[in-house]
């Protein structure tokens, strides 16, 4: 045993042995006197205060070494036991078991702090379990943990009504509280007083609950509590679409009361769902009634959205220390090494300091400039916190723990050395002082050093916060300090504090032998099992003639084939508790992963077919080609994201109505491809269900055994009874008629007719479109219950909708679906996928105000937007725009590259781009009359225009039109605007939209999503899509010229539209086509290289002439302007004139210049750069 100094400036010794790494904190030395008793040799240690002396020669050296190390281990554990007792348990509420944020707080408990304190005590509890004679300390520590976890559960149980409301409406007022009264456990702060909506807190509770239950602690006592925990799972399942206030309770980094989607919250929710799935809350002694179930599709959505957001934390926050807790300890939310490394390196690069890590950039908490009396910041407040953010040594310990779990000794040693000087020791005199280590909450820059720190970050001294000293302990920091020390001294192993092996990828975790599905990874050669179920024997026989084997519902018995809707009804019994007012699982659809499991329900075996085969009210299921694409996508999706033990089993339903579709032959081709054992690169095995059962993933829904009433009795998929076998081949099947019609009447002509006249026309009209127009007018006038020849308008619409679906009359089908207010199924996840990809979308009709969506919405809110904002202006677009949201959401998950350069998906303009592309291809069919599969293919072709342009001839103007409608911009557009604003005091203007220099560049950062949205909104003011792309090119040219010439700048406001008009006038002077200066059609037809020339001449003209006021410069300026307007613009022409003088910053008069100057005297060689770089052959900059 040796002593070493832990702090260069401290005389405190550090306890160290050759077998264990050194700790961070110093431990008081003690005299170790091992006793050679039989009990000692068997591993039982008595108290050090009762030690006796003996001769070392009485035992062999190996035995002595073992006893000595054992005694040292006990000594170390006793030391940390004392620290935990004095610093943590002493501050634990005697009633609720919860902990305050700091030891000086006596009223309010904090759930997050309580959880980390409980975890720290539990880690010491786990360490003591190694000791045989622990003198009751293991049990004592365990009971403290149980009391804390139960205290939190009890407080949340009082808010069970909030849990139930939150399942339906994820709002701030329905959120569980994260602060309670320290003694009573009641609410102390309302939602108006504090931002309680913190998904990560509930997720962290579930995660620690599973770990502690796995260690043998009994935390959950009753079935009522099991039901509450099951509903907490429902609470966090929709984290992927729930904007919350994040780990720091501030929402966006502007702290203005707005909430955001936070990657850290979603990552913790994803980890909690993985951990709690299949967990028996009563431990090894529990029954099937105490098992928790997780929706695997909800888990997958959280995983997808989490990994899509990384390495960002939210739309306003580029990097955040909260992400470290999501990707590493305690959540271990991702095992994608690339994502982990990218996120971690970004955190270290942007947030690390000499005294800890900043929470996030421009964080005002703890700085001397923050007004703690105000809950929210005012506009432009966060800018003053830049580069002076408080640094938290707490996060050094998370980096150390991360290094321990990853066996990264270099990282561990690095952060140990950084942390040691920051630890203080309690040197107070008195009986209560034991020299315990303390850790300040943060270090801040004092007011007299603010300017120096801003000028050179890290150069100024920082002072420790008052919270974190011996009189006011920062309990979260103290708890993590104990955990870190226990790991560094090897008193506890990582497997003892991560019993469920969260730190390992799912495929490397120990296999659990259980009746319930578990996230245990997947094989690299996963096989997706496929069962084909034919609706009738006739269909089965017809498929058999093509070598496709299928089964009828009778042939798969006793297995029942269910719709996912019936499984939803079964799951509604999970977590029901009428005493608490909990109604079980919300009626959310079961996704592709959930329907790929075989279910055991009350003695029945059930296999569900996917959602794509459900007969929905929306019209997409009428398109066979779309169904074929969806089947392929379904199999690929399951093969890619399956993470459960056992193989997935997909049930494909073949119906007789499919046979009569014109695309059924393509369906047969798909089934034949599946028979070969592959589907778009995914291994597939098609077989009889009975042969696939043994290798399938099976889920036992044992909670239904105790259900008194199933609610609605499930109806299995039934076999159709055919009198004869029927068709022998596809040629024998009567196909659906391709319906075409031309309607002479328009709705404008009909709207002036009276009700009597409309009813008279109804009797004689035969076209579907004409009848739909009449129903629409009557619906608007009298509502859905108006009688038309004895039948209500609503019933007439339903009948017409069904008829149009049978005849595949897509325009009428869309028209009727819109009037009936039908919404596409499961649109919310795809909408969320768009948002978390760093984009927003806008719905609306061109020429009318748009509604911009930048936060996830509930299905009810989505329905209200489409039918409240779009349908009054365009009936068909109300459902057609839903199609595009669905298609865009799917594409952005599989092909995000197609949306490169597009920040806002403006659905109305997307439709315009598709119309343009369709006309370029020579198609005259409107999009409203196309099948949904054709609409999806058209959208894909438009988005991939750059890659498939060789297949279509397109003019420069058409390219600009399509790119402008899509809102596509160069990758560096926003950085170019930022650079221009820094050199332009007056800012930028397009039309009526002004982007000022300040507070834009003072309040925001260049990589911030909010800034990109402002730029995008400014460009949206361009009335024509072609003009938008010309302006984008102009911005790139201005940025290039300013970058090449740092001494130049714009004094006033840059009127971008005016500059384009001036460039157009130059084009007309050169003999360009165009009748008037206001018509830019000819200019739009120019290739990019030509427009770049005119735009660059305009920029140079503004830079070199507009600021000039000196008389001596008038002639030179006029000559330059004349030369710039000349069609024979050459280097020699322009350089023959002396440049205008630039006024100095300290004198209104220009400096005196020689009569002649060479080209090198021009500022920065601007014209040489302009003509040599800007005017490249392809027009790029």
mmCIF file of N, CA and C in Angstrom, residues 470-536:
data_model
loop_
_atom_site.group_PDB
_atom_site.id
_atom_site.type_symbol
_atom_site.label_atom_id
_atom_site.label_comp_id
_atom_site.label_asym_id
_atom_site.label_seq_id
_atom_site.Cartn_x
_atom_site.Cartn_y
_atom_site.Cartn_z
ATOM 1 N N UNK A 470 -19.589 22.351 1.489
ATOM 2 C CA UNK A 470 -19.967 21.489 2.625
ATOM 3 C C UNK A 470 -21.304 21.838 3.251
ATOM 4 N N UNK A 471 -21.678 23.129 3.239
ATOM 5 C CA UNK A 471 -22.942 23.525 3.853
ATOM 6 C C UNK A 471 -24.148 23.402 2.947
ATOM 7 N N UNK A 472 -23.922 23.194 1.666
ATOM 8 C CA UNK A 472 -25.031 23.092 0.714
ATOM 9 C C UNK A 472 -24.603 22.162 -0.415
ATOM 10 N N UNK A 473 -24.686 20.889 -0.162
ATOM 11 C CA UNK A 473 -24.181 19.888 -1.103
ATOM 12 C C UNK A 473 -25.038 19.823 -2.360
ATOM 13 N N UNK A 474 -24.381 19.675 -3.498
ATOM 14 C CA UNK A 474 -25.058 19.414 -4.770
ATOM 15 C C UNK A 474 -25.204 17.900 -4.872
ATOM 16 N N UNK A 475 -26.377 17.386 -4.551
ATOM 17 C CA UNK A 475 -26.541 15.951 -4.320
ATOM 18 C C UNK A 475 -26.354 15.111 -5.576
ATOM 19 N N UNK A 476 -26.757 15.624 -6.726
ATOM 20 C CA UNK A 476 -26.534 14.869 -7.966
ATOM 21 C C UNK A 476 -25.026 14.643 -8.163
ATOM 22 N N UNK A 477 -24.251 15.699 -7.967
ATOM 23 C CA UNK A 477 -22.805 15.570 -8.110
ATOM 24 C C UNK A 477 -22.202 14.632 -7.086
ATOM 25 N N UNK A 478 -22.666 14.730 -5.825
ATOM 26 C CA UNK A 478 -22.129 13.847 -4.780
ATOM 27 C C UNK A 478 -22.465 12.389 -5.072
ATOM 28 N N UNK A 479 -23.669 12.151 -5.582
ATOM 29 C CA UNK A 479 -24.068 10.781 -5.905
ATOM 30 C C UNK A 479 -23.186 10.207 -7.004
ATOM 31 N N UNK A 480 -22.945 10.981 -8.052
ATOM 32 C CA UNK A 480 -22.128 10.480 -9.153
ATOM 33 C C UNK A 480 -20.666 10.340 -8.751
ATOM 34 N N UNK A 481 -20.228 11.153 -7.799
ATOM 35 C CA UNK A 481 -18.852 11.028 -7.311
ATOM 36 C C UNK A 481 -18.646 9.680 -6.635
ATOM 37 N N UNK A 482 -19.638 9.229 -5.869
ATOM 38 C CA UNK A 482 -19.546 7.921 -5.219
ATOM 39 C C UNK A 482 -19.521 6.811 -6.255
ATOM 40 N N UNK A 483 -20.402 6.894 -7.258
ATOM 41 C CA UNK A 483 -20.434 5.870 -8.308
ATOM 42 C C UNK A 483 -19.098 5.806 -9.030
ATOM 43 N N UNK A 484 -18.546 6.974 -9.354
ATOM 44 C CA UNK A 484 -17.263 7.017 -10.067
ATOM 45 C C UNK A 484 -16.154 6.393 -9.245
ATOM 46 N N UNK A 485 -16.107 6.723 -7.961
ATOM 47 C CA UNK A 485 -15.062 6.180 -7.093
ATOM 48 C C UNK A 485 -15.172 4.658 -6.966
ATOM 49 N N UNK A 486 -16.386 4.173 -6.816
ATOM 50 C CA UNK A 486 -16.565 2.727 -6.682
ATOM 51 C C UNK A 486 -16.085 1.990 -7.929
ATOM 52 N N UNK A 487 -16.323 2.561 -9.080
ATOM 53 C CA UNK A 487 -15.873 1.933 -10.322
ATOM 54 C C UNK A 487 -14.358 2.016 -10.465
ATOM 55 N N UNK A 488 -13.782 3.176 -10.149
ATOM 56 C CA UNK A 488 -12.343 3.341 -10.320
ATOM 57 C C UNK A 488 -11.551 2.461 -9.365
ATOM 58 N N UNK A 489 -12.054 2.279 -8.173
ATOM 59 C CA UNK A 489 -11.350 1.437 -7.203
ATOM 60 C C UNK A 489 -11.716 -0.031 -7.345
ATOM 61 N N UNK A 490 -12.520 -0.345 -8.373
ATOM 62 C CA UNK A 490 -12.915 -1.721 -8.652
ATOM 63 C C UNK A 490 -13.636 -2.372 -7.473
ATOM 64 N N UNK A 491 -14.333 -1.539 -6.715
ATOM 65 C CA UNK A 491 -15.143 -2.060 -5.631
ATOM 66 C C UNK A 491 -16.477 -2.584 -6.150
ATOM 67 N N UNK A 492 -16.833 -2.162 -7.330
ATOM 68 C CA UNK A 492 -18.021 -2.676 -7.977
ATOM 69 C C UNK A 492 -17.696 -2.800 -9.458
ATOM 70 N N UNK A 493 -18.233 -3.842 -10.082
ATOM 71 C CA UNK A 493 -17.964 -4.098 -11.500
ATOM 72 C C UNK A 493 -19.104 -3.519 -12.330
ATOM 73 N N UNK A 494 -18.790 -3.199 -13.594
ATOM 74 C CA UNK A 494 -19.826 -2.619 -14.455
ATOM 75 C C UNK A 494 -21.001 -3.577 -14.618
ATOM 76 N N UNK A 495 -20.749 -4.875 -14.578
ATOM 77 C CA UNK A 495 -21.854 -5.829 -14.700
ATOM 78 C C UNK A 495 -22.739 -5.859 -13.461
ATOM 79 N N UNK A 496 -22.228 -5.336 -12.333
ATOM 80 C CA UNK A 496 -23.014 -5.314 -11.100
ATOM 81 C C UNK A 496 -23.913 -4.079 -11.021
ATOM 82 N N UNK A 497 -23.606 -3.046 -11.794
ATOM 83 C CA UNK A 497 -24.478 -1.868 -11.805
ATOM 84 C C UNK A 497 -25.220 -1.750 -13.136
ATOM 85 N N UNK A 498 -24.988 -2.680 -14.036
ATOM 86 C CA UNK A 498 -25.752 -2.766 -15.277
ATOM 87 C C UNK A 498 -26.101 -4.231 -15.484
ATOM 88 N N UNK A 499 -27.032 -4.687 -14.659
ATOM 89 C CA UNK A 499 -27.358 -6.114 -14.642
ATOM 90 C C UNK A 499 -28.013 -6.573 -15.931
ATOM 91 N N UNK A 500 -28.663 -5.682 -16.639
ATOM 92 C CA UNK A 500 -29.338 -6.071 -17.884
ATOM 93 C C UNK A 500 -28.450 -5.802 -19.097
ATOM 94 N N UNK A 501 -27.195 -5.421 -18.838
ATOM 95 C CA UNK A 501 -26.176 -5.257 -19.886
ATOM 96 C C UNK A 501 -26.599 -4.254 -20.952
ATOM 97 N N UNK A 502 -27.036 -3.096 -20.504
ATOM 98 C CA UNK A 502 -27.410 -2.050 -21.451
ATOM 99 C C UNK A 502 -26.202 -1.600 -22.276
ATOM 100 N N UNK A 503 -25.016 -1.698 -21.693
ATOM 101 C CA UNK A 503 -23.830 -1.197 -22.385
ATOM 102 C C UNK A 503 -23.414 -2.081 -23.549
ATOM 103 N N UNK A 504 -23.975 -3.269 -23.637
ATOM 104 C CA UNK A 504 -23.658 -4.168 -24.744
ATOM 105 C C UNK A 504 -24.709 -4.037 -25.837
ATOM 106 N N UNK A 505 -24.317 -4.237 -27.106
ATOM 107 C CA UNK A 505 -25.336 -4.326 -28.160
ATOM 108 C C UNK A 505 -26.299 -5.462 -27.861
ATOM 109 N N UNK A 506 -27.521 -5.349 -28.336
ATOM 110 C CA UNK A 506 -28.549 -6.329 -27.983
ATOM 111 C C UNK A 506 -28.159 -7.741 -28.380
ATOM 112 N N UNK A 507 -27.397 -7.880 -29.469
ATOM 113 C CA UNK A 507 -27.030 -9.236 -29.905
ATOM 114 C C UNK A 507 -25.914 -9.843 -29.061
ATOM 115 N N UNK A 508 -25.287 -9.041 -28.184
ATOM 116 C CA UNK A 508 -24.230 -9.565 -27.317
ATOM 117 C C UNK A 508 -24.691 -9.770 -25.872
ATOM 118 N N UNK A 509 -25.936 -9.431 -25.589
ATOM 119 C CA UNK A 509 -26.426 -9.585 -24.228
ATOM 120 C C UNK A 509 -26.757 -11.036 -23.941
ATOM 121 N N UNK A 510 -26.669 -11.440 -22.670
ATOM 122 C CA UNK A 510 -27.028 -12.825 -22.333
ATOM 123 C C UNK A 510 -28.470 -13.128 -22.712
ATOM 124 N N UNK A 511 -28.682 -14.305 -23.246
ATOM 125 C CA UNK A 511 -30.026 -14.711 -23.663
ATOM 126 C C UNK A 511 -30.896 -14.973 -22.443
ATOM 127 N N UNK A 512 -32.100 -14.415 -22.491
ATOM 128 C CA UNK A 512 -33.041 -14.628 -21.391
ATOM 129 C C UNK A 512 -33.994 -15.752 -21.753
ATOM 130 N N UNK A 513 -34.135 -16.687 -20.869
ATOM 131 C CA UNK A 513 -35.107 -17.770 -21.067
ATOM 132 C C UNK A 513 -36.414 -17.332 -20.419
ATOM 133 N N UNK A 514 -37.326 -16.865 -21.220
ATOM 134 C CA UNK A 514 -38.571 -16.323 -20.700
ATOM 135 C C UNK A 514 -39.683 -16.580 -21.690
ATOM 136 N N UNK A 515 -40.915 -16.482 -21.206
ATOM 137 C CA UNK A 515 -42.080 -16.663 -22.060
ATOM 138 C C UNK A 515 -42.350 -15.421 -22.903
ATOM 139 N N UNK A 516 -41.662 -14.342 -22.598
ATOM 140 C CA UNK A 516 -42.004 -13.069 -23.215
ATOM 141 C C UNK A 516 -40.879 -12.604 -24.131
ATOM 142 N N UNK A 517 -41.272 -11.903 -25.177
ATOM 143 C CA UNK A 517 -40.287 -11.442 -26.158
ATOM 144 C C UNK A 517 -39.336 -10.456 -25.500
ATOM 145 N N UNK A 518 -38.099 -10.470 -25.956
ATOM 146 C CA UNK A 518 -37.081 -9.588 -25.399
ATOM 147 C C UNK A 518 -36.219 -9.043 -26.526
ATOM 148 N N UNK A 519 -35.691 -7.837 -26.296
ATOM 149 C CA UNK A 519 -34.808 -7.235 -27.283
ATOM 150 C C UNK A 519 -33.431 -7.888 -27.146
ATOM 151 N N UNK A 520 -33.206 -8.891 -27.944
ATOM 152 C CA UNK A 520 -31.955 -9.636 -27.858
ATOM 153 C C UNK A 520 -31.219 -9.672 -29.191
ATOM 154 N N UNK A 521 -31.487 -8.695 -30.030
ATOM 155 C CA UNK A 521 -30.721 -8.595 -31.255
ATOM 156 C C UNK A 521 -31.227 -9.506 -32.341
ATOM 157 N N UNK A 522 -30.524 -9.492 -33.435
ATOM 158 C CA UNK A 522 -30.911 -10.288 -34.577
ATOM 159 C C UNK A 522 -29.673 -10.806 -35.277
ATOM 160 N N UNK A 523 -29.836 -11.915 -35.929
ATOM 161 C CA UNK A 523 -28.727 -12.488 -36.673
ATOM 162 C C UNK A 523 -28.465 -11.663 -37.924
ATOM 163 N N UNK A 524 -27.218 -11.689 -38.388
ATOM 164 C CA UNK A 524 -26.876 -10.932 -39.591
ATOM 165 C C UNK A 524 -27.573 -11.491 -40.817
ATOM 166 N N UNK A 525 -27.949 -12.761 -40.747
ATOM 167 C CA UNK A 525 -28.636 -13.385 -41.883
ATOM 168 C C UNK A 525 -30.093 -13.676 -41.523
ATOM 169 N N UNK A 526 -30.768 -12.692 -40.929
ATOM 170 C CA UNK A 526 -32.151 -12.869 -40.495
ATOM 171 C C UNK A 526 -33.033 -13.299 -41.657
ATOM 172 N N UNK A 527 -33.902 -14.241 -41.392
ATOM 173 C CA UNK A 527 -34.856 -14.730 -42.381
ATOM 174 C C UNK A 527 -36.251 -14.275 -41.957
ATOM 175 N N UNK A 528 -36.956 -13.628 -42.860
ATOM 176 C CA UNK A 528 -38.338 -13.224 -42.612
ATOM 177 C C UNK A 528 -39.243 -14.327 -43.129
ATOM 178 N N UNK A 529 -40.045 -14.881 -42.236
ATOM 179 C CA UNK A 529 -40.964 -15.949 -42.615
ATOM 180 C C UNK A 529 -42.258 -15.352 -43.163
ATOM 181 N N UNK A 530 -42.751 -15.925 -44.237
ATOM 182 C CA UNK A 530 -43.946 -15.404 -44.897
ATOM 183 C C UNK A 530 -44.970 -16.518 -45.024
ATOM 184 N N UNK A 531 -46.192 -16.213 -44.596
ATOM 185 C CA UNK A 531 -47.316 -17.140 -44.721
ATOM 186 C C UNK A 531 -48.327 -16.521 -45.673
ATOM 187 N N UNK A 532 -48.697 -17.242 -46.727
ATOM 188 C CA UNK A 532 -49.698 -16.767 -47.679
ATOM 189 C C UNK A 532 -51.044 -17.382 -47.335
ATOM 190 N N UNK A 533 -52.020 -16.548 -47.093
ATOM 191 C CA UNK A 533 -53.356 -17.010 -46.740
ATOM 192 C C UNK A 533 -54.316 -16.538 -47.818
ATOM 193 N N UNK A 534 -54.929 -17.489 -48.530
ATOM 194 C CA UNK A 534 -55.891 -17.168 -49.593
ATOM 195 C C UNK A 534 -57.291 -17.102 -49.010
ATOM 196 N N UNK A 535 -58.065 -16.182 -49.518
ATOM 197 C CA UNK A 535 -59.405 -15.962 -48.983
ATOM 198 C C UNK A 535 -60.356 -17.110 -49.307
ATOM 199 N N UNK A 536 -60.097 -17.827 -50.386
ATOM 200 C CA UNK A 536 -61.002 -18.897 -50.800
ATOM 201 C C UNK A 536 -60.204 -20.023 -51.441
#
